[in-house]
Coordinates of N, CA, C and O in Angstrom, one line a residue:
X4 N 35.3 28.8 20.3 CA 35.8 27.4 20.1 C 36.8 26.6 21.2 O 37.7 27.3 21.6
X5 N 36.4 25.5 21.6 CA 37.1 24.8 22.5 C 38.3 24.2 21.7 O 38.6 23.9 20.5
X6 N 39.4 24.3 22.7 CA 40.7 23.7 22.0 C 40.4 22.3 21.9 O 39.7 21.5 22.4
X7 N 41.3 21.5 20.9 CA 41.5 20.3 20.5 C 41.7 19.2 21.5 O 41.0 18.3 21.6
X8 N 42.5 19.9 22.3 CA 43.3 18.8 23.5 C 43.2 19.5 24.7 O 43.6 20.4 25.2
X9 N 42.6 18.5 25.9 CA 42.9 18.7 27.4 C 43.7 17.3 27.8 O 43.5 16.5 27.4
X10 N 44.5 17.6 28.6 CA 45.6 16.6 28.9 C 46.2 16.5 30.5 O 46.3 17.8 30.9
X11 N 46.2 15.5 30.9 CA 46.9 15.4 32.4 C 47.5 14.1 32.3 O 47.4 13.2 31.7
X12 N 48.6 14.3 33.1 CA 49.2 12.8 33.2 C 50.1 12.7 34.7 O 49.9 13.9 35.5
X13 N 50.2 11.5 35.0 CA 50.8 11.3 36.2 C 51.9 10.0 36.3 O 51.7 9.2 35.2
X14 N 52.9 10.0 36.9 CA 53.9 9.0 37.1 C 53.3 7.9 37.9 O 53.1 8.5 39.2
X15 N 53.2 6.7 37.8 CA 52.7 5.4 38.9 C 53.9 4.7 38.9 O 54.2 4.4 38.0
X16 N 54.1 4.3 40.4 CA 55.1 3.3 40.4 C 54.4 1.8 40.3 O 54.2 1.3 41.5
X17 N 54.3 1.4 39.1 CA 53.8 0.2 38.7 C 53.8 -0.1 37.4 O 54.0 0.9 36.6
X18 N 54.2 -1.3 37.0 CA 54.3 -1.8 35.6 C 53.1 -1.3 34.6 O 52.0 -1.2 35.1
X19 N 53.5 -1.0 33.2 CA 52.1 -0.9 32.4 C 51.1 -1.8 32.5 O 50.2 -1.4 32.5
X20 N 51.6 -3.3 32.6 CA 50.7 -4.4 32.8 C 49.5 -4.1 34.0 O 48.6 -4.4 33.8
X21 N 50.1 -3.6 35.1 CA 49.5 -3.2 36.2 C 48.5 -2.3 35.8 O 47.3 -2.3 36.6
X22 N 49.0 -1.1 35.4 CA 48.2 0.0 35.2 C 47.1 -0.4 34.1 O 45.9 0.1 34.4
X23 N 47.2 -1.1 33.2 CA 46.4 -1.5 32.0 C 45.4 -2.3 32.9 O 44.2 -2.0 32.1
X24 N 45.6 -3.1 33.7 CA 44.5 -3.8 34.3 C 43.4 -3.0 34.9 O 42.4 -3.6 35.0
X25 N 43.8 -2.1 35.4 CA 42.9 -1.0 36.0 C 42.3 -0.2 35.1 O 41.2 -0.1 35.1
X26 N 42.9 0.4 34.1 CA 42.4 1.3 33.3 C 41.6 0.5 32.1 O 40.5 1.2 31.8
X27 N 41.7 -0.5 31.8 CA 41.0 -1.4 30.8 C 39.6 -2.1 31.3 O 38.9 -2.5 30.5
X28 N 39.5 -1.9 32.8 CA 38.5 -2.5 33.2 C 37.2 -1.2 33.5 O 37.4 -0.5 34.5
X29 N 36.7 -1.1 32.5 CA 35.8 0.0 32.4 C 34.7 -0.1 33.3 O 34.5 1.2 33.7
X30 N 34.3 -0.9 33.8 CA 33.4 -0.8 34.8 C 34.1 -0.1 36.3 O 33.2 -0.1 36.9
X31 N 35.4 -0.2 36.4 CA 35.9 0.5 37.5 C 36.0 2.1 37.3 O 36.4 2.7 38.4
X32 N 35.8 2.4 36.1 CA 36.0 3.8 36.2 C 35.2 4.7 36.8 O 35.7 5.6 37.7
X33 N 34.3 4.3 37.7 CA 33.4 5.2 38.5 C 34.1 5.2 40.1 O 33.9 6.1 40.6
X34 N 35.1 4.2 40.1 CA 36.0 4.5 41.6 C 36.9 5.5 41.3 O 37.4 6.1 42.4
X35 N 37.2 5.9 40.2 CA 38.3 6.8 39.8 C 38.0 8.5 39.5 O 38.2 9.5 39.9
X36 N 36.8 8.0 38.5 CA 36.2 9.4 37.9 C 35.1 10.1 38.4 O 34.2 9.5 39.0
X37 N 35.6 11.5 38.9 CA 34.4 12.1 39.6 C 33.3 12.4 38.7 O 32.4 13.0 39.3
X38 N 33.5 12.2 37.5 CA 32.4 12.5 36.6 C 31.6 11.3 35.9 O 30.9 11.6 35.1
X39 N 31.8 10.0 36.4 CA 31.5 9.2 35.7 C 30.7 8.2 36.9 O 31.5 7.5 37.7
X40 N 29.3 7.8 37.0 CA 28.9 7.0 37.6 C 28.9 5.6 37.2 O 28.7 4.7 38.3
X41 N 28.9 5.3 35.9 CA 28.8 4.0 35.5 C 29.3 4.0 34.1 O 29.0 5.0 33.2
X42 N 29.9 3.0 33.7 CA 30.5 2.9 32.3 C 30.5 1.2 32.2 O 31.2 0.6 32.7
X43 N 29.4 1.1 31.2 CA 28.9 -0.5 31.3 C 29.5 -1.1 29.5 O 28.6 -0.3 28.6
X44 N 30.2 -1.8 29.4 CA 30.7 -2.3 28.2 C 29.5 -3.2 27.9 O 29.0 -4.0 28.6
X45 N 29.0 -3.1 26.6 CA 28.2 -4.1 26.1 C 29.1 -5.2 25.3 O 29.7 -4.8 24.3
X46 N 28.7 -6.7 25.8 CA 29.3 -7.8 25.0 C 30.2 -8.2 26.3 O 30.5 -7.7 27.3
X47 N 31.1 -9.4 25.9 CA 31.7 -10.1 27.0 C 33.3 -9.5 26.9 O 33.8 -9.7 28.0
X48 N 33.6 -9.1 25.8 CA 35.0 -8.8 25.7 C 35.1 -7.3 25.2 O 34.4 -6.5 24.3
X49 N 36.1 -6.4 26.1 CA 36.3 -5.0 25.6 C 37.3 -5.2 24.6 O 38.3 -5.6 24.8
X50 N 37.0 -4.5 23.4 CA 37.9 -4.2 22.3 C 37.7 -3.1 21.5 O 36.7 -2.8 21.8
X51 N 38.4 -3.0 20.5 CA 37.9 -1.8 19.5 C 36.9 -2.3 19.0 O 36.5 -3.3 18.5
X52 N 35.8 -1.3 19.0 CA 34.4 -1.7 18.3 C 33.2 -1.9 19.4 O 32.0 -1.7 19.2
X53 N 33.9 -1.9 20.7 CA 32.8 -2.3 21.9 C 32.2 -1.1 22.3 O 32.7 0.0 22.1
X54 N 31.1 -1.1 22.5 CA 30.0 0.1 22.7 C 29.8 0.0 24.2 O 30.0 -1.0 24.9
X55 N 29.7 1.3 24.9 CA 29.3 1.2 26.2 C 28.4 2.4 26.6 O 28.0 3.3 25.8
X56 N 27.7 2.0 27.6 CA 26.1 2.7 27.9 C 26.9 3.4 29.4 O 27.4 2.7 30.2
X57 N 26.8 4.7 29.5 CA 27.5 5.3 30.8 C 26.6 6.3 31.2 O 25.5 6.8 30.8
X58 N 26.8 6.5 32.4 CA 26.0 7.2 33.4 C 27.0 8.5 34.0 O 27.8 8.3 34.4
X59 N 26.9 9.6 33.7 CA 27.8 10.8 33.9 C 27.0 11.8 34.6 O 25.9 12.0 34.8
X60 N 28.0 12.8 35.3 CA 27.6 13.9 36.1 C 28.4 15.1 36.1 O 29.7 14.8 35.9
X61 N 27.8 16.1 36.2 CA 28.3 17.4 36.1 C 27.7 18.5 36.6 O 26.5 18.7 36.1
X62 N 28.3 19.3 37.6 CA 27.4 20.6 38.4 C 26.2 20.1 38.6 O 25.2 21.0 38.5
X63 N 25.9 18.8 39.2 CA 24.8 18.5 39.7 C 23.8 18.1 38.6 O 22.6 17.7 39.1
X64 N 23.9 17.8 37.5 CA 23.3 17.2 36.6 C 23.9 15.9 36.4 O 24.9 15.6 36.1
X65 N 22.7 14.8 36.3 CA 23.1 13.4 35.9 C 22.6 13.3 34.6 O 21.4 13.3 34.3
X66 N 23.4 12.5 33.7 CA 23.0 12.4 32.1 C 23.5 10.9 31.5 O 24.7 10.5 32.0
X67 N 22.7 10.4 30.6 CA 23.3 9.4 30.2 C 24.0 9.6 28.9 O 24.0 10.6 28.2
X68 N 25.0 8.5 28.6 CA 25.7 8.8 27.1 C 26.0 7.5 26.8 O 26.0 6.3 27.5
X69 N 26.5 7.2 25.5 CA 26.9 6.3 24.9 C 28.4 6.4 24.4 O 28.8 7.5 24.0
X70 N 29.2 5.4 24.3 CA 30.7 5.6 23.6 C 30.9 4.4 23.0 O 30.4 3.2 23.1
X71 N 31.9 4.6 22.1 CA 32.4 3.3 21.3 C 33.8 3.2 21.4 O 34.6 4.4 21.3
X72 N 34.7 2.2 21.7 CA 36.1 2.0 21.9 C 36.5 1.9 20.4 O 36.1 1.5 19.5
X73 N 37.4 3.0 20.3 CA 38.1 3.2 19.2 C 39.6 3.1 18.7 O 40.1 2.9 17.8
X74 N 40.1 2.6 20.1 CA 41.5 2.2 20.1 C 41.7 1.6 21.4 O 41.3 1.7 22.5
X75 N 42.1 0.1 21.1 CA 42.5 -0.9 22.3 C 43.7 -1.7 22.0 O 43.7 -2.5 21.1
X76 N 44.7 -1.1 22.6 CA 45.8 -1.6 22.5 C 46.5 -2.1 24.1 O 47.2 -1.1 24.6
X77 N 46.4 -3.3 24.3 CA 46.8 -3.9 25.4 C 48.1 -3.2 26.1 O 49.1 -3.4 25.3
X78 N 48.1 -2.8 27.5 CA 49.5 -2.2 27.9 C 49.8 -1.0 27.4 O 50.9 -0.5 27.9
X79 N 48.9 -0.2 26.3 CA 49.6 0.9 25.7 C 48.6 2.1 25.8 O 48.9 3.0 26.0
X80 N 47.3 1.7 25.1 CA 46.2 2.7 24.9 C 45.1 2.3 25.0 O 44.7 1.2 24.1
X81 N 44.0 2.9 25.4 CA 42.6 2.8 25.3 C 41.9 4.2 25.0 O 42.3 5.2 25.6
X82 N 41.1 4.2 24.0 CA 40.3 5.4 23.6 C 39.0 5.2 23.3 O 38.9 4.0 22.6
X83 N 38.3 6.1 23.7 CA 36.6 6.0 23.5 C 36.0 7.2 22.7 O 36.4 8.2 23.2
X84 N 35.2 7.2 21.7 CA 34.5 8.4 21.0 C 33.1 8.3 21.8 O 32.6 7.4 21.7
X85 N 32.7 9.4 22.4 CA 31.6 9.7 22.9 C 30.3 10.0 21.7 O 30.7 11.1 20.8
X86 N 29.4 9.3 21.4 CA 28.7 9.1 20.4 C 27.8 10.4 20.6 O 27.5 10.8 19.2
X87 N 27.5 11.0 21.6 CA 26.6 12.2 21.4 C 27.3 13.7 21.0 O 26.7 14.2 20.4
X88 N 28.4 13.5 21.3 CA 29.4 15.0 20.7 C 30.8 14.7 19.9 O 31.3 15.7 19.7
X89 N 30.8 13.5 19.8 CA 32.3 13.2 19.2 C 33.6 13.5 19.8 O 34.6 13.0 19.1
X90 N 33.5 13.6 20.9 CA 34.9 14.0 21.8 C 35.6 12.5 22.0 O 35.0 11.5 22.1
X91 N 36.8 12.4 22.2 CA 37.5 11.2 22.1 C 38.2 11.3 23.4 O 39.2 12.2 23.7
X92 N 38.1 10.5 24.3 CA 38.5 10.3 25.7 C 39.6 9.1 25.6 O 39.3 8.2 24.9
X93 N 40.9 9.4 26.0 CA 42.0 8.3 25.8 C 42.8 8.2 27.1 O 43.3 9.2 27.9
X94 N 43.4 7.1 27.4 CA 44.4 7.0 28.1 C 45.6 6.2 27.4 O 45.4 5.5 26.7
X95 N 46.8 6.8 27.8 CA 48.0 6.2 26.9 C 49.1 5.8 28.2 O 49.1 6.6 29.1
X96 N 49.6 4.9 28.1 CA 50.7 4.3 29.0 C 52.1 4.2 28.6 O 52.1 3.6 27.5
X97 N 53.0 4.9 29.2 CA 54.3 4.9 28.7 C 55.3 4.4 30.0 O 55.1 4.9 31.0
X98 N 55.9 3.3 29.5 CA 57.1 2.8 30.6 C 57.9 4.1 30.8 O 58.3 4.7 30.0
X99 N 58.4 4.0 32.4 CA 59.2 4.8 32.7 C 60.5 4.1 33.0 O 60.5 2.9 33.1
X100 N 61.7 4.8 33.0 CA 63.1 4.2 33.2 C 63.0 3.5 34.4 O 63.9 2.4 34.5
X101 N 62.6 3.9 35.5 CA 62.4 3.2 36.8 C 61.5 2.1 36.7 O 61.1 1.6 38.0
X102 N 60.8 1.7 35.8 CA 60.0 0.5 35.8 C 58.5 0.6 36.1 O 57.7 -0.2 36.2
X103 N 58.3 2.1 36.1 CA 56.8 2.4 36.3 C 56.1 2.9 35.0 O 56.5 2.3 34.1
X104 N 55.2 3.7 35.2 CA 54.4 4.1 34.0 C 54.0 5.4 34.1 O 53.5 6.1 35.3
X105 N 54.0 6.2 32.8 CA 53.6 7.5 32.9 C 52.1 7.2 32.4 O 52.0 6.6 31.0
X106 N 51.4 7.9 32.9 CA 49.7 7.4 32.6 C 49.1 9.2 31.9 O 49.3 9.9 32.9
X107 N 48.8 8.9 30.8 CA 48.2 10.2 30.2 C 47.0 10.0 30.0 O 46.3 9.1 29.2
X108 N 46.0 11.1 30.3 CA 44.6 11.1 30.0 C 44.4 12.3 29.2 O 44.8 13.2 29.3
X109 N 43.7 12.3 28.0 CA 43.4 13.5 27.1 C 42.1 13.4 26.8 O 41.2 12.3 26.7
X110 N 41.5 14.4 26.4 CA 40.3 14.8 25.7 C 40.6 15.5 24.4 O 41.2 16.7 24.5
X111 N 40.0 14.9 23.3 CA 40.2 15.7 22.0 C 38.6 15.8 21.6 O 37.9 15.2 21.6
X112 N 39.0 16.8 20.5 CA 37.8 17.4 20.0 C 38.1 17.4 18.6 O 38.6 18.2 18.1
X113 N 37.7 16.4 17.9 CA 38.4 15.9 16.5 C 38.2 16.9 15.5 O 38.9 17.3 14.6
X114 N 36.9 17.6 15.5 CA 36.5 18.8 14.5 C 36.8 20.0 14.8 O 36.5 20.9 14.2
X115 N 37.5 20.2 16.3 CA 37.7 21.4 16.5 C 36.7 22.2 17.3 O 36.8 23.2 18.0
X116 N 35.5 21.7 17.3 CA 34.5 22.2 18.1 C 33.2 21.2 18.5 O 33.2 20.3 17.6
X117 N 32.5 21.8 19.3 CA 31.4 21.0 19.9 C 30.1 21.2 19.1 O 30.1 22.3 18.4
X118 N 29.2 20.0 19.2 CA 27.8 20.3 18.4 C 27.4 21.6 19.2 O 27.7 21.7 20.1
X119 N 26.6 22.4 18.1 CA 25.9 23.8 18.6 C 25.1 23.5 20.1 O 25.5 24.5 20.7
X120 N 24.4 22.4 20.0 CA 23.6 22.3 21.1 C 24.4 22.2 22.3 O 23.9 22.7 23.4
X121 N 25.6 21.4 22.3 CA 26.4 21.2 23.6 C 27.1 22.5 23.7 O 27.4 22.9 25.0
X122 N 27.6 23.4 22.8 CA 28.3 24.4 23.0 C 27.6 25.6 23.8 O 27.9 26.0 24.7
X123 N 26.2 25.4 23.5 CA 25.2 26.3 24.3 C 24.7 25.8 25.5 O 24.9 26.8 26.5
X124 N 24.8 24.6 25.7 CA 25.1 24.1 27.2 C 26.1 24.5 28.0 O 25.8 24.8 29.1
X125 N 27.2 24.3 27.2 CA 28.6 24.6 28.1 C 28.3 26.3 28.5 O 28.6 26.7 29.9
X126 N 27.9 27.0 27.7 CA 27.9 28.5 27.8 C 26.8 28.9 29.0 O 27.1 29.5 29.7
X127 N 25.6 28.0 28.7 CA 24.5 28.6 29.7 C 24.3 27.8 30.9 O 23.8 28.7 31.8
X128 N 24.6 26.5 30.8 CA 24.8 25.9 32.1 C 25.6 25.8 33.0 O 25.8 25.6 34.2
X129 N 26.9 25.7 32.0 CA 28.0 25.3 32.8 C 29.2 26.4 33.1 O 30.0 26.3 33.4
X130 N 28.6 27.6 32.9 CA 29.5 28.7 33.3 C 30.6 29.4 32.0 O 31.5 29.9 32.4
X131 N 30.4 28.6 30.8 CA 31.4 29.0 29.8 C 32.5 28.0 29.6 O 32.7 27.1 30.5
X132 N 33.2 28.1 28.6 CA 34.2 27.2 28.1 C 35.4 27.2 29.3 O 35.9 26.1 29.6
X133 N 35.8 28.2 29.7 CA 37.1 28.2 30.6 C 36.6 27.4 32.0 O 37.4 26.6 32.4
X134 N 35.3 27.8 32.5 CA 34.9 26.9 33.8 C 34.7 25.6 33.4 O 35.0 24.7 34.3
X135 N 34.3 25.5 32.3 CA 33.8 23.8 32.1 C 35.1 23.1 31.9 O 35.3 21.9 32.3
X136 N 36.2 23.5 30.9 CA 37.1 22.8 30.5 C 38.0 23.1 31.8 O 38.7 21.9 32.2
X137 N 37.9 23.6 32.8 CA 38.8 23.7 34.0 C 38.4 22.4 35.1 O 39.0 21.7 35.4
X138 N 36.9 22.4 34.8 CA 36.5 21.3 35.7 C 36.7 20.0 35.2 O 37.1 19.1 35.9
X139 N 36.7 20.0 33.6 CA 37.2 18.6 33.1 C 38.7 18.3 33.4 O 39.0 17.1 33.7
X140 N 39.7 19.1 33.4 CA 41.1 18.9 33.8 C 41.1 18.6 35.2 O 41.7 17.6 35.6
X141 N 40.4 19.3 36.0 CA 40.4 19.1 37.4 C 40.0 17.6 37.7 O 40.6 16.7 38.4
X142 N 38.9 17.3 37.1 CA 38.5 15.7 37.1 C 39.5 14.9 36.6 O 39.6 13.9 37.0
X143 N 40.2 15.3 35.6 CA 41.3 14.3 35.1 C 42.3 14.0 35.9 O 42.8 13.0 36.2
X144 N 42.8 15.3 36.6 CA 43.7 15.0 37.7 C 43.3 14.2 38.9 O 43.9 13.4 39.3
X145 N 42.1 14.5 39.4 CA 41.7 13.6 40.3 C 41.6 12.3 40.0 O 41.9 11.1 40.7
X146 N 41.0 11.7 38.6 CA 41.0 10.3 38.4 C 42.4 9.8 38.3 O 42.7 8.8 38.8
X147 N 43.6 10.4 37.7 CA 44.6 9.8 37.6 C 45.5 9.7 38.9 O 46.0 8.6 39.4
X148 N 45.0 10.5 39.8 CA 45.4 10.7 41.2 C 44.9 9.4 42.0 O 45.6 8.3 42.9
X149 N 43.5 9.1 41.8 CA 42.9 7.9 42.4 C 43.4 6.4 41.9 O 43.6 5.4 42.5
X150 N 43.8 6.8 40.4 CA 44.4 5.3 40.1 C 45.7 5.0 40.6 O 46.0 4.0 41.0
X151 N 46.6 6.2 40.8 CA 47.8 5.9 41.2 C 47.7 5.7 42.9 O 48.6 4.7 42.9
X152 N 47.0 6.1 43.6 CA 46.7 5.6 44.8 C 46.4 4.2 44.9 O 46.8 3.5 45.8
X153 N 45.4 3.9 44.3 CA 45.0 2.3 44.2 C 46.2 1.4 43.7 O 46.4 0.3 44.3
X154 N 47.1 1.9 42.9 CA 48.2 1.0 42.4 C 49.3 0.9 43.2 O 50.0 0.0 43.2
X155 N 49.5 1.9 44.0 CA 50.9 2.2 44.7 C 50.4 1.7 46.2 O 51.3 1.6 47.3
X156 N 49.3 1.3 46.5 CA 48.9 1.0 48.0 C 48.2 -0.2 48.1 O 47.8 -0.9 47.4

């Protein structure tokens, strides 16, 4: 069984409003995430309830997915649920004492386990839970580092 939470965080020398401007622009995620080739919101405004069509990659495989925004709190939090597997990915922004932002990225598995078909894929294609989740966490750190670099330079 996969753990419920994977998490990475980074301190960024930029105000939450600046960080939010990057994090909430879903079409830019491909600039930062090594696992997302495209995230296209459907509709004019991104808000709770907005659907997205995505193109992802992992271990040489490219695959489509869809998600729905389940939390949209400007300058504070953004979360989306992957429709295919129920996992929830989120960004939380916390102001720091020096005027910057602590940016936290999480992956939650609300029911504590993945659907059987996906668990089998993780085991047979991606080398098991430890390797798969290690890759996800490494990708989270890379994503946050790229966001930091963009905002601080």
